[in-house]
Amino acid sequence: MRVKCLSGNIKTDGVRAAAFKAAFPHTVPILAGFLFLGFTYGIYMNVSGFPFVYPMLMSLTIFAGSVEFVTANLLLGSFDPLQAFLIALMVNARHLFYGISMLDRYKGAGWKKFYLIFAMCDESFSINYTANIPEGIDRGWFMFWVSLLNHAYWVCGATFGGLLGSLIKFNTNGIEFVMTAMFVVIFLEQWLKEKNYTALLLGLGLSLASLLLFGRDNFIIPAMAAMLIILTVIRKPLERGGERS
C-alpha cells in the first residue's frame, strides 16, 4: 500500500514538473516586462510615501497592474470605497470576456480553477488561450504554472521596486507619468496589432466626450461604462468584420 502511494506521488510530481518545463518558456517574454514594470510600480509607490509592504501585498492580492497604479492615487485621496470598486470593475471589465472565453479550457482543472480565475491577466490569458500545449502535458497544470509564474514576476518586481526605491537617488518629479506612459504603450501595441480600428477609435471618442461632459475628475467611470455597453452591443459585428479582414 505504501509503495503504491509513493508511486502515485512520484507520478503526480512528474506531471507537475513536465507541465512546468512546458509552461516556463512561454512566460520568458513576460518575465522581462513584468519585472521592469513591477519595479517601476514599486518605485512609484515608494515615491508616493508608501513602504515596500504596500506594493508587495497589493501586487500579491490585486494583481492588476493598471488598477494597482490607480489604487495608489485612491489611497492618497478621500475614502470612497464605491468609487474604488467601480473604477476597478470598469478598468478590468474586459476580463468578463476573457472569463467567458476560458470556460471550456478551465473544465477539469479542479482546485486550480480558483487560482486560474484570480490570476487571469492579459498576458496569462493570451498564453493559456493560444498556446499549443504539447501532447502528454496536463492542461490544468500548464495553465496553472503560466499564471503562477507571471504572478510571481509581477510580485518580485513590485517588491524590489518598493525596497530599492528609497536607495535610488535621482529626481523623481514626474515619475507618476509612468502610468500614462504605460497606457499609451498598451494602446500603441494594440493599434499596431489590429486591422479593424473601430473599437480603439470608439474608446478614444467616448473618453474625450466624457472628459468634456464630466470633467477630468469624474470622466473615467462614465467613459468605461459607455465603452462596456457599446462594445458589448457591437461585439458580434466587430468579430465578423475582423474575420473578413
PDB file of C-alpha atoms in Angstrom:
ATOM      1  CA  MET A   1       0.000   0.000   0.000  1.00  0.00           C
ATOM      2  CA  ARG A   2       2.822   2.376   0.898  1.00  0.00           C
ATOM      3  CA  VAL A   3       4.679   1.531  -2.335  1.00  0.00           C
ATOM      4  CA  LYS A   4       1.518   2.299  -4.316  1.00  0.00           C
ATOM      5  CA  CYS A   5       1.121   5.640  -2.549  1.00  0.00           C
ATOM      6  CA  LEU A   6       4.735   6.589  -3.234  1.00  0.00           C
ATOM      7  CA  SER A   7       4.318   5.593  -6.868  1.00  0.00           C
ATOM      8  CA  GLY A   8       1.275   7.856  -7.134  1.00  0.00           C
ATOM      9  CA  ASN A   9       3.155  10.790  -5.624  1.00  0.00           C
ATOM     10  CA  ILE A  10       6.088  10.304  -7.997  1.00  0.00           C
ATOM     11  CA  LYS A  11       3.711  10.198 -10.957  1.00  0.00           C
ATOM     12  CA  THR A  12       1.969  13.402  -9.815  1.00  0.00           C
ATOM     13  CA  ASP A  13       5.308  15.159  -9.316  1.00  0.00           C
ATOM     14  CA  GLY A  14       6.330  14.096 -12.803  1.00  0.00           C
ATOM     15  CA  VAL A  15       3.141  15.558 -14.283  1.00  0.00           C
ATOM     16  CA  ARG A  16       3.736  18.853 -12.474  1.00  0.00           C
ATOM     17  CA  ALA A  17       7.396  19.023 -13.492  1.00  0.00           C
ATOM     18  CA  ALA A  18       6.617  18.270 -17.134  1.00  0.00           C
ATOM     19  CA  ALA A  19       3.928  20.972 -17.192  1.00  0.00           C
ATOM     20  CA  PHE A  20       6.326  23.465 -15.593  1.00  0.00           C
ATOM     21  CA  LYS A  21       9.022  22.770 -18.208  1.00  0.00           C
ATOM     22  CA  ALA A  22       6.474  23.253 -20.975  1.00  0.00           C
ATOM     23  CA  ALA A  23       4.993  26.440 -19.471  1.00  0.00           C
ATOM     24  CA  PHE A  24       8.136  28.326 -18.460  1.00  0.00           C
ATOM     25  CA  PRO A  25       9.454  29.161 -21.975  1.00  0.00           C
ATOM     26  CA  HIS A  26       6.088  30.745 -22.831  1.00  0.00           C
ATOM     27  CA  THR A  27       6.442  33.139 -19.880  1.00  0.00           C
ATOM     28  CA  VAL A  28      10.021  34.292 -20.545  1.00  0.00           C
ATOM     29  CA  PRO A  29       8.932  37.345 -22.601  1.00  0.00           C
ATOM     30  CA  ILE A  30       6.568  38.291 -19.753  1.00  0.00           C
ATOM     31  CA  LEU A  31       9.401  37.950 -17.229  1.00  0.00           C
ATOM     32  CA  ALA A  32      11.348  40.943 -18.566  1.00  0.00           C
ATOM     33  CA  GLY A  33       8.294  43.152 -18.963  1.00  0.00           C
ATOM     34  CA  PHE A  34       6.717  42.349 -15.595  1.00  0.00           C
ATOM     35  CA  LEU A  35       9.968  42.734 -13.653  1.00  0.00           C
ATOM     36  CA  PHE A  36      10.635  46.139 -15.191  1.00  0.00           C
ATOM     37  CA  LEU A  37       7.072  47.454 -14.979  1.00  0.00           C
ATOM     38  CA  GLY A  38       6.598  45.983 -11.493  1.00  0.00           C
ATOM     39  CA  PHE A  39       9.869  47.584 -10.396  1.00  0.00           C
ATOM     40  CA  THR A  40       8.626  50.921 -11.723  1.00  0.00           C
ATOM     41  CA  TYR A  41       5.373  50.450  -9.839  1.00  0.00           C
ATOM     42  CA  GLY A  42       7.272  49.720  -6.619  1.00  0.00           C
ATOM     43  CA  ILE A  43       9.356  52.893  -7.050  1.00  0.00           C
ATOM     44  CA  TYR A  44       6.200  54.871  -7.792  1.00  0.00           C
ATOM     45  CA  MET A  45       4.609  53.622  -4.549  1.00  0.00           C
ATOM     46  CA  ASN A  46       7.784  54.422  -2.612  1.00  0.00           C
ATOM     47  CA  VAL A  47       7.946  57.951  -4.025  1.00  0.00           C
ATOM     48  CA  SER A  48       4.258  58.370  -3.128  1.00  0.00           C
ATOM     49  CA  GLY A  49       5.135  57.710   0.512  1.00  0.00           C
ATOM     50  CA  PHE A  50       4.251  54.025   0.930  1.00  0.00           C
ATOM     51  CA  PRO A  51       6.615  51.416   2.458  1.00  0.00           C
ATOM     52  CA  PHE A  52       7.540  48.372   0.389  1.00  0.00           C
ATOM     53  CA  VAL A  53       4.879  46.282   2.151  1.00  0.00           C
ATOM     54  CA  TYR A  54       2.165  48.118   0.208  1.00  0.00           C
ATOM     55  CA  PRO A  55       3.347  47.302  -3.344  1.00  0.00           C
ATOM     56  CA  MET A  56       4.261  43.784  -2.216  1.00  0.00           C
ATOM     57  CA  LEU A  57       0.826  42.996  -0.768  1.00  0.00           C
ATOM     58  CA  MET A  58      -1.092  44.887  -3.451  1.00  0.00           C
ATOM     59  CA  SER A  59       0.722  43.073  -6.262  1.00  0.00           C
ATOM     60  CA  LEU A  60       0.112  39.785  -4.450  1.00  0.00           C
ATOM     61  CA  THR A  61      -3.606  40.283  -3.782  1.00  0.00           C
ATOM     62  CA  ILE A  62      -4.834  42.668  -6.503  1.00  0.00           C
ATOM     63  CA  PHE A  63      -2.585  41.530  -9.377  1.00  0.00           C
ATOM     64  CA  ALA A  64      -3.970  44.012 -11.901  1.00  0.00           C
ATOM     65  CA  GLY A  65      -1.249  46.411 -12.994  1.00  0.00           C
ATOM     66  CA  SER A  66      -3.405  49.306 -14.166  1.00  0.00           C
ATOM     67  CA  VAL A  67      -5.688  49.044 -11.121  1.00  0.00           C
ATOM     68  CA  GLU A  68      -2.694  48.975  -8.786  1.00  0.00           C
ATOM     69  CA  PHE A  69      -1.379  52.239 -10.228  1.00  0.00           C
ATOM     70  CA  VAL A  70      -4.848  53.773  -9.882  1.00  0.00           C
ATOM     71  CA  THR A  71      -5.140  52.427  -6.328  1.00  0.00           C
ATOM     72  CA  ALA A  72      -2.070  54.426  -5.308  1.00  0.00           C
ATOM     73  CA  ASN A  73      -3.945  57.619  -6.141  1.00  0.00           C
ATOM     74  CA  LEU A  74      -7.097  56.354  -4.432  1.00  0.00           C
ATOM     75  CA  LEU A  75      -5.164  55.674  -1.219  1.00  0.00           C
ATOM     76  CA  LEU A  76      -3.864  59.230  -1.265  1.00  0.00           C
ATOM     77  CA  GLY A  77      -7.349  60.694  -1.801  1.00  0.00           C
ATOM     78  CA  SER A  78     -10.510  60.745   0.254  1.00  0.00           C
ATOM     79  CA  PHE A  79     -12.048  57.450   1.406  1.00  0.00           C
ATOM     80  CA  ASP A  80     -14.537  56.365  -1.265  1.00  0.00           C
ATOM     81  CA  PRO A  81     -14.898  52.557  -1.491  1.00  0.00           C
ATOM     82  CA  LEU A  82     -17.733  52.757  -4.026  1.00  0.00           C
ATOM     83  CA  GLN A  83     -15.608  54.769  -6.442  1.00  0.00           C
ATOM     84  CA  ALA A  84     -12.703  52.348  -5.956  1.00  0.00           C
ATOM     85  CA  PHE A  85     -14.986  49.382  -6.683  1.00  0.00           C
ATOM     86  CA  LEU A  86     -16.474  50.958  -9.805  1.00  0.00           C
ATOM     87  CA  ILE A  87     -13.095  52.012 -11.192  1.00  0.00           C
ATOM     88  CA  ALA A  88     -11.639  48.532 -10.627  1.00  0.00           C
ATOM     89  CA  LEU A  89     -14.701  46.970 -12.261  1.00  0.00           C
ATOM     90  CA  MET A  90     -14.619  49.232 -15.287  1.00  0.00           C
ATOM     91  CA  VAL A  91     -10.853  49.112 -15.828  1.00  0.00           C
ATOM     92  CA  ASN A  92     -10.901  45.297 -15.751  1.00  0.00           C
ATOM     93  CA  ALA A  93     -14.268  44.825 -17.443  1.00  0.00           C
ATOM     94  CA  ARG A  94     -12.505  43.133 -20.373  1.00  0.00           C
ATOM     95  CA  HIS A  95     -11.862  40.181 -18.043  1.00  0.00           C
ATOM     96  CA  LEU A  96     -15.571  39.366 -18.283  1.00  0.00           C
ATOM     97  CA  PHE A  97     -14.973  38.419 -21.908  1.00  0.00           C
ATOM     98  CA  TYR A  98     -11.730  36.632 -21.013  1.00  0.00           C
ATOM     99  CA  GLY A  99     -13.599  34.531 -18.456  1.00  0.00           C
ATOM    100  CA  ILE A 100     -16.307  33.534 -20.926  1.00  0.00           C
ATOM    101  CA  SER A 101     -13.638  32.509 -23.446  1.00  0.00           C
ATOM    102  CA  MET A 102     -11.865  30.320 -20.879  1.00  0.00           C
ATOM    103  CA  LEU A 103     -14.907  28.442 -19.514  1.00  0.00           C
ATOM    104  CA  ASP A 104     -14.243  25.303 -21.554  1.00  0.00           C
ATOM    105  CA  ARG A 105     -10.481  25.398 -21.007  1.00  0.00           C
ATOM    106  CA  TYR A 106     -10.861  25.566 -17.229  1.00  0.00           C
ATOM    107  CA  LYS A 107     -13.101  22.495 -17.079  1.00  0.00           C
ATOM    108  CA  GLY A 108     -11.489  19.660 -15.203  1.00  0.00           C
ATOM    109  CA  ALA A 109      -8.826  21.878 -13.620  1.00  0.00           C
ATOM    110  CA  GLY A 110     -10.028  21.005 -10.100  1.00  0.00           C
ATOM    111  CA  TRP A 111      -8.898  23.263  -7.273  1.00  0.00           C
ATOM    112  CA  LYS A 112      -6.519  25.018  -9.668  1.00  0.00           C
ATOM    113  CA  LYS A 113      -9.529  26.645 -11.349  1.00  0.00           C
ATOM    114  CA  PHE A 114      -9.979  29.075  -8.435  1.00  0.00           C
ATOM    115  CA  TYR A 115      -6.422  30.352  -8.730  1.00  0.00           C
ATOM    116  CA  LEU A 116      -6.630  30.491 -12.520  1.00  0.00           C
ATOM    117  CA  ILE A 117      -9.679  32.759 -12.249  1.00  0.00           C
ATOM    118  CA  PHE A 118      -7.962  35.022  -9.713  1.00  0.00           C
ATOM    119  CA  ALA A 119      -4.631  35.221 -11.545  1.00  0.00           C
ATOM    120  CA  MET A 120      -6.011  35.843 -15.028  1.00  0.00           C
ATOM    121  CA  CYS A 121      -4.330  38.850 -16.620  1.00  0.00           C
ATOM    122  CA  ASP A 122      -3.919  39.927 -20.243  1.00  0.00           C
ATOM    123  CA  GLU A 123      -0.619  38.075 -20.641  1.00  0.00           C
ATOM    124  CA  SER A 124      -1.705  34.832 -18.927  1.00  0.00           C
ATOM    125  CA  PHE A 125      -4.955  34.806 -20.890  1.00  0.00           C
ATOM    126  CA  SER A 126      -3.073  35.282 -24.135  1.00  0.00           C
ATOM    127  CA  ILE A 127      -0.718  32.368 -23.424  1.00  0.00           C
ATOM    128  CA  ASN A 128      -3.310  29.967 -21.996  1.00  0.00           C
ATOM    129  CA  TYR A 129      -5.784  30.671 -24.781  1.00  0.00           C
ATOM    130  CA  THR A 130      -3.425  30.423 -27.744  1.00  0.00           C
ATOM    131  CA  ALA A 131      -0.591  28.108 -26.650  1.00  0.00           C
ATOM    132  CA  ASN A 132      -0.249  24.740 -28.361  1.00  0.00           C
ATOM    133  CA  ILE A 133       0.199  22.535 -25.313  1.00  0.00           C
ATOM    134  CA  PRO A 134       2.389  19.518 -26.167  1.00  0.00           C
ATOM    135  CA  GLU A 135       0.764  16.122 -26.179  1.00  0.00           C
ATOM    136  CA  GLY A 136       1.025  14.401 -22.817  1.00  0.00           C
ATOM    137  CA  ILE A 137       1.210  17.657 -20.846  1.00  0.00           C
ATOM    138  CA  ASP A 138      -1.578  18.201 -18.342  1.00  0.00           C
ATOM    139  CA  ARG A 139      -3.557  21.278 -19.487  1.00  0.00           C
ATOM    140  CA  GLY A 140      -4.608  22.286 -15.967  1.00  0.00           C
ATOM    141  CA  TRP A 141      -1.068  22.255 -14.613  1.00  0.00           C
ATOM    142  CA  PHE A 142       0.260  24.021 -17.713  1.00  0.00           C
ATOM    143  CA  MET A 143      -2.197  26.913 -17.251  1.00  0.00           C
ATOM    144  CA  PHE A 144      -1.531  26.955 -13.510  1.00  0.00           C
ATOM    145  CA  TRP A 145       2.230  27.345 -13.985  1.00  0.00           C
ATOM    146  CA  VAL A 146       1.782  30.064 -16.614  1.00  0.00           C
ATOM    147  CA  SER A 147      -0.460  32.025 -14.246  1.00  0.00           C
ATOM    148  CA  LEU A 148       1.711  31.437 -11.173  1.00  0.00           C
ATOM    149  CA  LEU A 149       4.962  32.365 -12.928  1.00  0.00           C
ATOM    150  CA  ASN A 150       3.521  35.591 -14.349  1.00  0.00           C
ATOM    151  CA  HIS A 151       2.096  36.435 -10.919  1.00  0.00           C
ATOM    152  CA  ALA A 152       5.477  35.785  -9.288  1.00  0.00           C
ATOM    153  CA  TYR A 153       7.296  38.006 -11.800  1.00  0.00           C
ATOM    154  CA  TRP A 154       4.989  40.919 -11.016  1.00  0.00           C
ATOM    155  CA  VAL A 155       5.196  40.468  -7.228  1.00  0.00           C
ATOM    156  CA  CYS A 156       9.006  40.256  -7.323  1.00  0.00           C
ATOM    157  CA  GLY A 157       9.322  43.364  -9.482  1.00  0.00           C
ATOM    158  CA  ALA A 158       6.946  45.401  -7.311  1.00  0.00           C
ATOM    159  CA  THR A 159       8.609  44.257  -4.078  1.00  0.00           C
ATOM    160  CA  PHE A 160      12.146  45.021  -5.281  1.00  0.00           C
ATOM    161  CA  GLY A 161      11.000  48.402  -6.567  1.00  0.00           C
ATOM    162  CA  GLY A 162       9.462  49.204  -3.195  1.00  0.00           C
ATOM    163  CA  LEU A 163      12.577  48.067  -1.337  1.00  0.00           C
ATOM    164  CA  LEU A 164      15.144  49.770  -3.544  1.00  0.00           C
ATOM    165  CA  GLY A 165      13.121  52.861  -4.403  1.00  0.00           C
ATOM    166  CA  SER A 166      14.416  54.765  -1.381  1.00  0.00           C
ATOM    167  CA  LEU A 167      18.018  53.881  -2.307  1.00  0.00           C
ATOM    168  CA  ILE A 168      17.806  55.272  -5.827  1.00  0.00           C
ATOM    169  CA  LYS A 169      18.955  58.876  -5.729  1.00  0.00           C
ATOM    170  CA  PHE A 170      17.541  60.818  -8.640  1.00  0.00           C
ATOM    171  CA  ASN A 171      14.933  63.455  -9.227  1.00  0.00           C
ATOM    172  CA  THR A 172      11.620  61.601  -9.120  1.00  0.00           C
ATOM    173  CA  ASN A 173       9.447  64.562 -10.057  1.00  0.00           C
ATOM    174  CA  GLY A 174       7.067  63.417 -12.775  1.00  0.00           C
ATOM    175  CA  ILE A 175       7.543  59.674 -12.186  1.00  0.00           C
ATOM    176  CA  GLU A 176       3.771  59.404 -11.793  1.00  0.00           C
ATOM    177  CA  PHE A 177       3.676  59.850 -15.591  1.00  0.00           C
ATOM    178  CA  VAL A 178       4.715  56.189 -15.812  1.00  0.00           C
ATOM    179  CA  MET A 179       1.049  55.205 -15.563  1.00  0.00           C
ATOM    180  CA  THR A 180       0.119  57.418 -18.507  1.00  0.00           C
ATOM    181  CA  ALA A 181       3.096  56.095 -20.471  1.00  0.00           C
ATOM    182  CA  MET A 182       2.057  52.508 -19.736  1.00  0.00           C
ATOM    183  CA  PHE A 183      -1.438  53.065 -21.122  1.00  0.00           C
ATOM    184  CA  VAL A 184      -0.030  54.850 -24.197  1.00  0.00           C
ATOM    185  CA  VAL A 185       2.305  51.916 -24.922  1.00  0.00           C
ATOM    186  CA  ILE A 186      -0.520  49.389 -24.483  1.00  0.00           C
ATOM    187  CA  PHE A 187      -2.715  51.452 -26.810  1.00  0.00           C
ATOM    188  CA  LEU A 188       0.018  51.693 -29.461  1.00  0.00           C
ATOM    189  CA  GLU A 189       0.690  47.952 -29.290  1.00  0.00           C
ATOM    190  CA  GLN A 190      -2.990  47.234 -29.810  1.00  0.00           C
ATOM    191  CA  TRP A 191      -3.130  49.763 -32.652  1.00  0.00           C
ATOM    192  CA  LEU A 192      -0.253  48.039 -34.458  1.00  0.00           C
ATOM    193  CA  LYS A 193      -1.789  44.582 -33.977  1.00  0.00           C
ATOM    194  CA  GLU A 194      -5.349  45.446 -35.021  1.00  0.00           C
ATOM    195  CA  LYS A 195      -6.681  45.545 -38.555  1.00  0.00           C
ATOM    196  CA  ASN A 196     -10.065  46.938 -37.523  1.00  0.00           C
ATOM    197  CA  TYR A 197      -9.699  50.181 -35.554  1.00  0.00           C
ATOM    198  CA  THR A 198     -13.386  50.622 -34.702  1.00  0.00           C
ATOM    199  CA  ALA A 199     -13.063  49.611 -31.036  1.00  0.00           C
ATOM    200  CA  LEU A 200      -9.932  51.711 -30.470  1.00  0.00           C
ATOM    201  CA  LEU A 201     -11.450  54.800 -32.074  1.00  0.00           C
ATOM    202  CA  LEU A 202     -14.652  54.308 -30.085  1.00  0.00           C
ATOM    203  CA  GLY A 203     -12.620  54.186 -26.886  1.00  0.00           C
ATOM    204  CA  LEU A 204     -10.834  57.409 -27.760  1.00  0.00           C
ATOM    205  CA  GLY A 205     -14.035  59.167 -28.795  1.00  0.00           C
ATOM    206  CA  LEU A 206     -16.021  58.096 -25.733  1.00  0.00           C
ATOM    207  CA  SER A 207     -13.176  59.080 -23.406  1.00  0.00           C
ATOM    208  CA  LEU A 208     -12.908  62.533 -24.984  1.00  0.00           C
ATOM    209  CA  ALA A 209     -16.675  63.042 -24.870  1.00  0.00           C
ATOM    210  CA  SER A 210     -16.822  62.001 -21.204  1.00  0.00           C
ATOM    211  CA  LEU A 211     -13.909  64.301 -20.389  1.00  0.00           C
ATOM    212  CA  LEU A 212     -15.719  67.248 -21.937  1.00  0.00           C
ATOM    213  CA  LEU A 213     -19.042  66.381 -20.279  1.00  0.00           C
ATOM    214  CA  PHE A 214     -17.953  65.334 -16.788  1.00  0.00           C
ATOM    215  CA  GLY A 215     -14.536  66.948 -16.296  1.00  0.00           C
ATOM    216  CA  ARG A 216     -11.139  65.423 -15.540  1.00  0.00           C
ATOM    217  CA  ASP A 217     -12.067  64.230 -12.029  1.00  0.00           C
ATOM    218  CA  ASN A 218     -15.253  62.351 -12.967  1.00  0.00           C
ATOM    219  CA  PHE A 219     -14.909  61.152 -16.557  1.00  0.00           C
ATOM    220  CA  ILE A 220     -13.346  57.685 -16.014  1.00  0.00           C
ATOM    221  CA  ILE A 221     -16.400  55.777 -14.791  1.00  0.00           C
ATOM    222  CA  PRO A 222     -18.846  57.189 -17.401  1.00  0.00           C
ATOM    223  CA  ALA A 223     -16.301  56.578 -20.167  1.00  0.00           C
ATOM    224  CA  MET A 224     -15.628  52.964 -19.131  1.00  0.00           C
ATOM    225  CA  ALA A 225     -19.337  52.265 -18.657  1.00  0.00           C
ATOM    226  CA  ALA A 226     -20.123  53.645 -22.123  1.00  0.00           C
ATOM    227  CA  MET A 227     -17.320  51.572 -23.675  1.00  0.00           C
ATOM    228  CA  LEU A 228     -18.527  48.389 -21.966  1.00  0.00           C
ATOM    229  CA  ILE A 229     -22.132  48.867 -23.071  1.00  0.00           C
ATOM    230  CA  ILE A 230     -21.425  49.922 -26.658  1.00  0.00           C
ATOM    231  CA  LEU A 231     -18.696  47.347 -27.306  1.00  0.00           C
ATOM    232  CA  THR A 232     -20.933  44.610 -25.856  1.00  0.00           C
ATOM    233  CA  VAL A 233     -23.721  45.613 -28.239  1.00  0.00           C
ATOM    234  CA  ILE A 234     -21.480  45.693 -31.318  1.00  0.00           C
ATOM    235  CA  ARG A 235     -19.204  42.817 -30.318  1.00  0.00           C
ATOM    236  CA  LYS A 236     -20.513  40.301 -32.874  1.00  0.00           C
ATOM    237  CA  PRO A 237     -20.378  42.706 -35.852  1.00  0.00           C
ATOM    238  CA  LEU A 238     -16.822  43.624 -34.843  1.00  0.00           C
ATOM    239  CA  GLU A 239     -15.807  39.966 -34.664  1.00  0.00           C
ATOM    240  CA  ARG A 240     -17.348  39.258 -38.083  1.00  0.00           C
ATOM    241  CA  GLY A 241     -15.512  42.258 -39.516  1.00  0.00           C
ATOM    242  CA  GLY A 242     -12.236  41.010 -38.031  1.00  0.00           C
ATOM    243  CA  GLU A 243     -12.732  37.563 -39.543  1.00  0.00           C
ATOM    244  CA  ARG A 244     -13.382  39.038 -43.013  1.00  0.00           C
ATOM    245  CA  SER A 245     -10.243  41.195 -42.830  1.00  0.00           C
TER     246      SER A 245
END
